[in-house]
């Protein structure tokens, strides 16, 4: 048990330590986020209005900021898949599979490590939007951090399942693009759920979408009174969904790596 | 001269042939662009301020058509990136072709991919607007698409040969996509940008190649009037030349390395 925990810590730290290597990546993502928040979000917020449904004080800009952060957290967590794809090409995965570490430990360690690393990448962006919105409550910020971490771990679990399952750089690239496009657009990242009710398939897809649940939880956490008309479930249900997603997808990644994955065969 | 052009044609056709092998890639790309149109734009149409835009789907469609060329033309950059990483360029250099032929061929190959990919989106524009432009306007649309795809193909080759890491290439590709997308008039009308943003930012956004192409398409389908379409075409020519020179330079530099 103790050995397992030590191995888990080693694998987790292996992923986390890589954060320092990606300074350029982090800078570019931050720059991209600044553009998104200061150009796209500002212009789009002038173009639309959500106050007609009865929000008080909070406009589309504030609503969208949490969506933009959630979309970014999702993309960066999925991006771990590209890294794993590269590790396959370089033979690092085969090396890791040959280590005297149980596969379930390897899977959990990579999922948690990837989740923490992804969250660290997005931490400057989270602080940036909290600063923009003037949020200073430490308890709420701590809850937001923990929920973002749980969400990130879940999405990394999903990315691991996809990359290990496909074992192809091209297919990974394409599928990630499609998943990203569909999940971001069929969610409440850009638009409040009531506006989707005109298209029932979109409405239900958005309601059960992990991105909607994460973005709406952050909105509920900080601006529940202002935005409750747009939030489809109580905050405790939303956070349960996020934790369930995290645990479920991590277990799925663990089972998959333990039972099915072998070295080689990368296309 | 004829054999020189034949050499370029062989490189272009090789790249085109490889394009057809990526059926899933194409399906993925089309899905991404169609989600922008038939999910994002349709839903957004319900919350957009009618004082600015009557129909958001019709407003955004020309912009999606312009940006659609990005991913398909960028596929050539992705391939070039893989070739650089795997040392495949050595094989290309051993072929009885000059380096310049290879360079032009790769750029035009990427451009042709972008053009072919754009055809269904242009057809979609014709259906959505339910109008056929005059021959003059149609020629301008084709010329714009050709210049835009050459620009995108050259830009992607520049990025792929300047950066070698697979994940950094993917990051750069996404970053370029978002900069071109957000700093453009695809999502919002020029009047709104001019009203709320400093003049310098308006100048940058309206002179982005994607914005220029989008404005030309909007003018062709009568969505937005344009003061002087010729100026837009000239700007597009300048972008095309700049990116073409950059792409050729970086590809040649990569071959020499």
CSV table of N, CA and C in Angstrom, one decimal, chain B residues 56-165:
chain,number,residue,atom,x,y,z
B,56,UNK,N,-28.5,36.4,-37.6
B,56,UNK,CA,-27.1,36.1,-37.3
B,56,UNK,C,-26.6,34.9,-38.2
B,57,UNK,N,-27.4,34.0,-38.5
B,57,UNK,CA,-27.0,32.9,-39.3
B,57,UNK,C,-26.5,33.4,-40.7
B,58,UNK,N,-27.3,34.3,-41.3
B,58,UNK,CA,-26.9,34.8,-42.6
B,58,UNK,C,-25.7,35.7,-42.5
B,59,UNK,N,-25.6,36.4,-41.3
B,59,UNK,CA,-24.5,37.3,-41.1
B,59,UNK,C,-23.1,36.5,-41.0
B,60,UNK,N,-23.2,35.4,-40.2
B,60,UNK,CA,-21.9,34.7,-39.9
B,60,UNK,C,-21.5,33.8,-41.0
B,61,UNK,N,-22.4,33.3,-41.9
B,61,UNK,CA,-22.1,32.3,-42.9
B,61,UNK,C,-20.9,32.7,-43.8
B,62,UNK,N,-20.8,33.9,-44.3
B,62,UNK,CA,-19.7,34.3,-45.1
B,62,UNK,C,-18.3,34.2,-44.3
B,63,UNK,N,-18.4,34.5,-43.0
B,63,UNK,CA,-17.2,34.5,-42.2
B,63,UNK,C,-16.8,33.0,-42.0
B,64,UNK,N,-17.8,32.1,-41.8
B,64,UNK,CA,-17.4,30.7,-41.6
B,64,UNK,C,-16.8,30.2,-42.9
B,65,UNK,N,-17.4,30.6,-44.0
B,65,UNK,CA,-16.8,30.2,-45.3
B,65,UNK,C,-15.4,30.6,-45.4
B,66,UNK,N,-15.1,31.8,-45.0
B,66,UNK,CA,-13.7,32.3,-45.1
B,66,UNK,C,-12.8,31.6,-44.1
B,67,UNK,N,-13.2,31.4,-42.9
B,67,UNK,CA,-12.4,30.7,-41.9
B,67,UNK,C,-12.3,29.2,-42.2
B,68,UNK,N,-13.2,28.7,-42.9
B,68,UNK,CA,-13.2,27.2,-43.2
B,68,UNK,C,-11.9,26.9,-44.0
B,69,UNK,N,-11.4,27.8,-44.8
B,69,UNK,CA,-10.2,27.6,-45.6
B,69,UNK,C,-9.0,27.4,-44.7
B,70,UNK,N,-9.1,27.9,-43.5
B,70,UNK,CA,-8.0,27.9,-42.5
B,70,UNK,C,-7.5,26.4,-42.3
B,71,UNK,N,-8.5,25.7,-41.7
B,71,UNK,CA,-8.1,24.3,-41.2
B,71,UNK,C,-7.7,23.4,-42.4
B,72,UNK,N,-8.4,23.5,-43.5
B,72,UNK,CA,-8.0,22.6,-44.6
B,72,UNK,C,-6.7,23.0,-45.2
B,73,UNK,N,-6.5,24.3,-45.4
B,73,UNK,CA,-5.2,24.8,-45.9
B,73,UNK,C,-4.1,24.5,-44.9
B,74,UNK,N,-4.5,24.6,-43.6
B,74,UNK,CA,-3.5,24.3,-42.6
B,74,UNK,C,-3.1,22.8,-42.5
B,75,UNK,N,-3.9,21.9,-43.1
B,75,UNK,CA,-3.5,20.5,-43.1
B,75,UNK,C,-2.1,20.3,-43.7
B,76,UNK,N,-1.8,21.2,-44.7
B,76,UNK,CA,-0.5,21.0,-45.4
B,76,UNK,C,0.6,21.4,-44.4
B,77,UNK,N,0.4,22.3,-43.6
B,77,UNK,CA,1.4,22.7,-42.6
B,77,UNK,C,1.6,21.6,-41.6
B,78,UNK,N,0.5,20.9,-41.2
B,78,UNK,CA,0.6,19.8,-40.3
B,78,UNK,C,1.5,18.7,-40.9
B,79,UNK,N,1.3,18.4,-42.2
B,79,UNK,CA,2.1,17.4,-42.9
B,79,UNK,C,3.5,17.8,-43.0
B,80,UNK,N,3.7,19.0,-43.4
B,80,UNK,CA,5.1,19.5,-43.5
B,80,UNK,C,5.8,19.4,-42.1
B,81,UNK,N,5.0,19.7,-41.0
B,81,UNK,CA,5.6,19.6,-39.7
B,81,UNK,C,6.0,18.2,-39.4
B,82,UNK,N,5.2,17.2,-39.7
B,82,UNK,CA,5.5,15.8,-39.5
B,82,UNK,C,6.7,15.4,-40.3
B,83,UNK,N,6.8,15.9,-41.6
B,83,UNK,CA,8.0,15.6,-42.4
B,83,UNK,C,9.2,16.1,-41.8
B,84,UNK,N,9.2,17.3,-41.3
B,84,UNK,CA,10.4,17.9,-40.7
B,84,UNK,C,10.8,17.1,-39.5
B,85,UNK,N,9.8,16.7,-38.7
B,85,UNK,CA,10.2,15.9,-37.5
B,85,UNK,C,10.7,14.5,-37.8
B,86,UNK,N,10.2,13.9,-38.8
B,86,UNK,CA,10.7,12.6,-39.2
B,86,UNK,C,11.8,12.5,-40.2
B,87,UNK,N,12.3,13.7,-40.6
B,87,UNK,CA,13.4,13.7,-41.5
B,87,UNK,C,13.0,13.3,-42.9
B,88,UNK,N,11.8,13.4,-43.3
B,88,UNK,CA,11.2,13.0,-44.5
B,88,UNK,C,11.7,13.9,-45.7
B,89,UNK,N,12.1,15.1,-45.2
B,89,UNK,CA,12.5,16.1,-46.2
B,89,UNK,C,13.7,15.6,-47.0
B,90,UNK,N,14.5,14.7,-46.4
B,90,UNK,CA,15.7,14.2,-47.1
B,90,UNK,C,15.2,13.5,-48.4
B,91,UNK,N,14.1,12.7,-48.3
B,91,UNK,CA,13.6,12.0,-49.4
B,91,UNK,C,13.1,13.0,-50.5
B,92,UNK,N,12.4,14.1,-50.0
B,92,UNK,CA,11.9,15.1,-51.0
B,92,UNK,C,13.1,15.7,-51.7
B,93,UNK,N,14.2,16.0,-51.0
B,93,UNK,CA,15.4,16.6,-51.6
B,93,UNK,C,16.0,15.7,-52.7
B,94,UNK,N,15.9,14.4,-52.5
B,94,UNK,CA,16.5,13.4,-53.4
B,94,UNK,C,15.7,13.3,-54.8
B,95,UNK,N,14.5,13.9,-54.8
B,95,UNK,CA,13.7,13.9,-56.0
B,95,UNK,C,14.2,14.8,-57.1
B,96,UNK,N,14.0,14.5,-58.4
B,96,UNK,CA,14.5,15.4,-59.4
B,96,UNK,C,13.7,16.7,-59.6
B,97,UNK,N,13.6,17.4,-58.5
B,97,UNK,CA,12.9,18.7,-58.4
B,97,UNK,C,13.7,19.7,-57.8
B,98,UNK,N,13.6,21.0,-58.2
B,98,UNK,CA,14.3,22.0,-57.5
B,98,UNK,C,13.6,22.3,-56.2
B,99,UNK,N,14.4,23.0,-55.3
B,99,UNK,CA,13.8,23.3,-54.0
B,99,UNK,C,12.6,24.3,-54.1
B,100,UNK,N,12.8,25.2,-55.1
B,100,UNK,CA,11.8,26.2,-55.3
B,100,UNK,C,10.5,25.5,-55.8
B,101,UNK,N,10.7,24.5,-56.7
B,101,UNK,CA,9.5,23.8,-57.2
B,101,UNK,C,8.8,23.1,-56.0
B,102,UNK,N,9.5,22.5,-55.1
B,102,UNK,CA,8.9,21.9,-53.9
B,102,UNK,C,8.2,22.9,-53.1
B,103,UNK,N,8.8,24.0,-52.9
B,103,UNK,CA,8.2,25.1,-52.0
B,103,UNK,C,6.9,25.6,-52.6
B,104,UNK,N,7.0,26.0,-53.9
B,104,UNK,CA,5.7,26.5,-54.5
B,104,UNK,C,4.7,25.4,-54.6
B,105,UNK,N,5.1,24.2,-54.9
B,105,UNK,CA,4.2,23.1,-55.0
B,105,UNK,C,3.4,22.8,-53.7
B,106,UNK,N,4.2,22.9,-52.6
B,106,UNK,CA,3.6,22.6,-51.3
B,106,UNK,C,2.6,23.7,-50.9
B,107,UNK,N,2.9,24.9,-51.2
B,107,UNK,CA,2.0,26.1,-50.9
B,107,UNK,C,0.7,25.9,-51.7
B,108,UNK,N,0.9,25.7,-53.0
B,108,UNK,CA,-0.2,25.6,-53.9
B,108,UNK,C,-1.1,24.3,-53.6
B,109,UNK,N,-0.4,23.3,-53.2
B,109,UNK,CA,-1.1,22.1,-52.8
B,109,UNK,C,-2.0,22.4,-51.6
B,110,UNK,N,-1.5,23.1,-50.6
B,110,UNK,CA,-2.3,23.5,-49.5
B,110,UNK,C,-3.5,24.4,-49.9
B,111,UNK,N,-3.2,25.3,-50.8
B,111,UNK,CA,-4.2,26.2,-51.3
B,111,UNK,C,-5.3,25.5,-52.0
B,112,UNK,N,-4.9,24.5,-52.8
B,112,UNK,CA,-5.9,23.7,-53.5
B,112,UNK,C,-6.8,22.9,-52.6
B,113,UNK,N,-6.2,22.4,-51.5
B,113,UNK,CA,-7.0,21.7,-50.5
B,113,UNK,C,-8.0,22.6,-49.9
B,114,UNK,N,-7.6,23.8,-49.6
B,114,UNK,CA,-8.5,24.8,-49.0
B,114,UNK,C,-9.6,25.2,-49.9
B,115,UNK,N,-9.3,25.3,-51.2
B,115,UNK,CA,-10.3,25.7,-52.2
B,115,UNK,C,-11.3,24.6,-52.3
B,116,UNK,N,-10.8,23.4,-52.4
B,116,UNK,CA,-11.8,22.2,-52.6
B,116,UNK,C,-12.7,22.1,-51.4
B,117,UNK,N,-12.1,22.3,-50.2
B,117,UNK,CA,-12.9,22.3,-49.0
B,117,UNK,C,-13.9,23.4,-48.9
B,118,UNK,N,-13.6,24.5,-49.5
B,118,UNK,CA,-14.5,25.7,-49.4
B,118,UNK,C,-15.7,25.5,-50.3
B,119,UNK,N,-15.6,24.7,-51.4
B,119,UNK,CA,-16.7,24.6,-52.4
B,119,UNK,C,-18.0,24.4,-51.8
B,120,UNK,N,-18.2,23.3,-50.9
B,120,UNK,CA,-19.5,23.1,-50.3
B,120,UNK,C,-20.0,24.3,-49.5
B,121,UNK,N,-19.1,25.0,-48.9
B,121,UNK,CA,-19.5,26.2,-48.1
B,121,UNK,C,-20.0,27.3,-49.0
B,122,UNK,N,-19.3,27.4,-50.1
B,122,UNK,CA,-19.8,28.5,-51.1
B,122,UNK,C,-21.2,28.0,-51.6
B,123,UNK,N,-21.3,26.7,-51.9
B,123,UNK,CA,-22.7,26.2,-52.3
B,123,UNK,C,-23.7,26.5,-51.2
B,124,UNK,N,-23.3,26.3,-50.0
B,124,UNK,CA,-24.2,26.6,-48.9
B,124,UNK,C,-24.6,28.1,-48.8
B,125,UNK,N,-23.6,29.0,-49.1
B,125,UNK,CA,-24.0,30.4,-49.2
B,125,UNK,C,-25.0,30.7,-50.2
B,126,UNK,N,-24.8,30.0,-51.4
B,126,UNK,CA,-25.8,30.3,-52.5
B,126,UNK,C,-27.2,29.8,-52.1
B,127,UNK,N,-27.2,28.7,-51.3
B,127,UNK,CA,-28.5,28.2,-50.9
B,127,UNK,C,-29.1,29.1,-49.8
B,128,UNK,N,-28.3,29.5,-48.8
B,128,UNK,CA,-28.8,30.3,-47.7
B,128,UNK,C,-29.3,31.6,-48.2
B,129,UNK,N,-28.5,32.3,-49.1
B,129,UNK,CA,-29.0,33.6,-49.6
B,129,UNK,C,-30.0,33.5,-50.8
B,130,UNK,N,-30.0,32.2,-51.3
B,130,UNK,CA,-30.9,32.0,-52.4
B,130,UNK,C,-30.7,33.0,-53.6
B,131,UNK,N,-29.5,33.3,-53.9
B,131,UNK,CA,-29.2,34.2,-55.0
B,131,UNK,C,-27.9,33.8,-55.7
B,132,UNK,N,-27.8,34.0,-57.0
B,132,UNK,CA,-26.6,33.8,-57.7
B,132,UNK,C,-25.9,35.1,-58.0
B,133,UNK,N,-24.7,35.3,-57.6
B,133,UNK,CA,-24.0,36.6,-57.9
B,133,UNK,C,-23.7,36.8,-59.4
B,134,UNK,N,-23.5,38.0,-59.8
B,134,UNK,CA,-23.2,38.2,-61.2
B,134,UNK,C,-21.8,37.6,-61.5
B,135,UNK,N,-21.5,37.5,-62.8
B,135,UNK,CA,-20.2,36.8,-63.2
B,135,UNK,C,-19.0,37.6,-62.7
B,136,UNK,N,-19.2,39.0,-62.7
B,136,UNK,CA,-18.1,39.8,-62.2
B,136,UNK,C,-17.9,39.6,-60.7
B,137,UNK,N,-19.0,39.5,-59.9
B,137,UNK,CA,-18.8,39.3,-58.5
B,137,UNK,C,-18.4,37.9,-58.2
B,138,UNK,N,-18.8,36.9,-59.0
B,138,UNK,CA,-18.4,35.5,-58.8
B,138,UNK,C,-16.9,35.4,-59.0
B,139,UNK,N,-16.4,36.1,-60.1
B,139,UNK,CA,-15.0,36.0,-60.4
B,139,UNK,C,-14.2,36.6,-59.2
B,140,UNK,N,-14.7,37.7,-58.6
B,140,UNK,CA,-14.0,38.3,-57.5
B,140,UNK,C,-14.0,37.3,-56.3
B,141,UNK,N,-15.1,36.6,-56.1
B,141,UNK,CA,-15.2,35.6,-55.0
B,141,UNK,C,-14.2,34.5,-55.2
B,142,UNK,N,-14.1,34.0,-56.4
B,142,UNK,CA,-13.1,33.0,-56.7
B,142,UNK,C,-11.7,33.5,-56.4
B,143,UNK,N,-11.4,34.7,-56.9
B,143,UNK,CA,-10.0,35.3,-56.8
B,143,UNK,C,-9.7,35.4,-55.3
B,144,UNK,N,-10.7,35.9,-54.5
B,144,UNK,CA,-10.5,36.1,-53.1
B,144,UNK,C,-10.2,34.8,-52.4
B,145,UNK,N,-11.0,33.7,-52.8
B,145,UNK,CA,-10.8,32.4,-52.2
B,145,UNK,C,-9.4,31.9,-52.5
B,146,UNK,N,-9.0,32.1,-53.7
B,146,UNK,CA,-7.6,31.6,-54.1
B,146,UNK,C,-6.6,32.3,-53.3
B,147,UNK,N,-6.7,33.6,-53.2
B,147,UNK,CA,-5.7,34.4,-52.4
B,147,UNK,C,-5.7,34.0,-50.9
B,148,UNK,N,-6.9,33.8,-50.4
B,148,UNK,CA,-7.0,33.5,-49.0
B,148,UNK,C,-6.4,32.1,-48.7
B,149,UNK,N,-6.7,31.2,-49.6
B,149,UNK,CA,-6.2,29.8,-49.3
B,149,UNK,C,-4.6,29.8,-49.5
B,150,UNK,N,-4.1,30.6,-50.5
B,150,UNK,CA,-2.6,30.6,-50.6
B,150,UNK,C,-2.1,31.3,-49.3
B,151,UNK,N,-2.7,32.3,-48.8
B,151,UNK,CA,-2.2,32.9,-47.6
B,151,UNK,C,-2.2,32.0,-46.4
B,152,UNK,N,-3.3,31.2,-46.3
B,152,UNK,CA,-3.4,30.3,-45.1
B,152,UNK,C,-2.4,29.1,-45.3
B,153,UNK,N,-2.3,28.6,-46.5
B,153,UNK,CA,-1.4,27.5,-46.7
B,153,UNK,C,0.0,28.0,-46.4
B,154,UNK,N,0.4,29.2,-46.9
B,154,UNK,CA,1.8,29.7,-46.6
B,154,UNK,C,2.0,29.9,-45.1
B,155,UNK,N,1.0,30.5,-44.5
B,155,UNK,CA,1.1,30.8,-43.0
B,155,UNK,C,1.3,29.5,-42.3
B,156,UNK,N,0.6,28.4,-42.6
B,156,UNK,CA,0.7,27.1,-41.9
B,156,UNK,C,2.1,26.5,-42.1
B,157,UNK,N,2.6,26.7,-43.4
B,157,UNK,CA,3.9,26.1,-43.6
B,157,UNK,C,5.0,26.9,-42.8
B,158,UNK,N,4.8,28.2,-42.7
B,158,UNK,CA,5.7,29.0,-41.9
B,158,UNK,C,5.7,28.6,-40.5
B,159,UNK,N,4.5,28.3,-39.9
B,159,UNK,CA,4.4,27.9,-38.5
B,159,UNK,C,5.1,26.5,-38.3
B,160,UNK,N,4.7,25.6,-39.2
B,160,UNK,CA,5.2,24.2,-39.1
B,160,UNK,C,6.7,24.1,-39.2
B,161,UNK,N,7.3,25.0,-40.0
B,161,UNK,CA,8.8,24.9,-40.2
B,161,UNK,C,9.5,25.7,-39.2
B,162,UNK,N,8.8,26.6,-38.6
B,162,UNK,CA,9.5,27.4,-37.5
B,162,UNK,C,9.5,26.7,-36.2
B,163,UNK,N,8.4,25.8,-36.0
B,163,UNK,CA,8.3,25.1,-34.7
B,163,UNK,C,8.3,23.6,-35.0
B,164,UNK,N,9.1,22.9,-34.2
B,164,UNK,CA,9.2,21.4,-34.5
B,164,UNK,C,8.4,20.5,-33.6
B,165,UNK,N,8.1,20.9,-32.4
B,165,UNK,CA,7.4,20.1,-31.4
B,165,UNK,C,6.0,19.9,-31.9
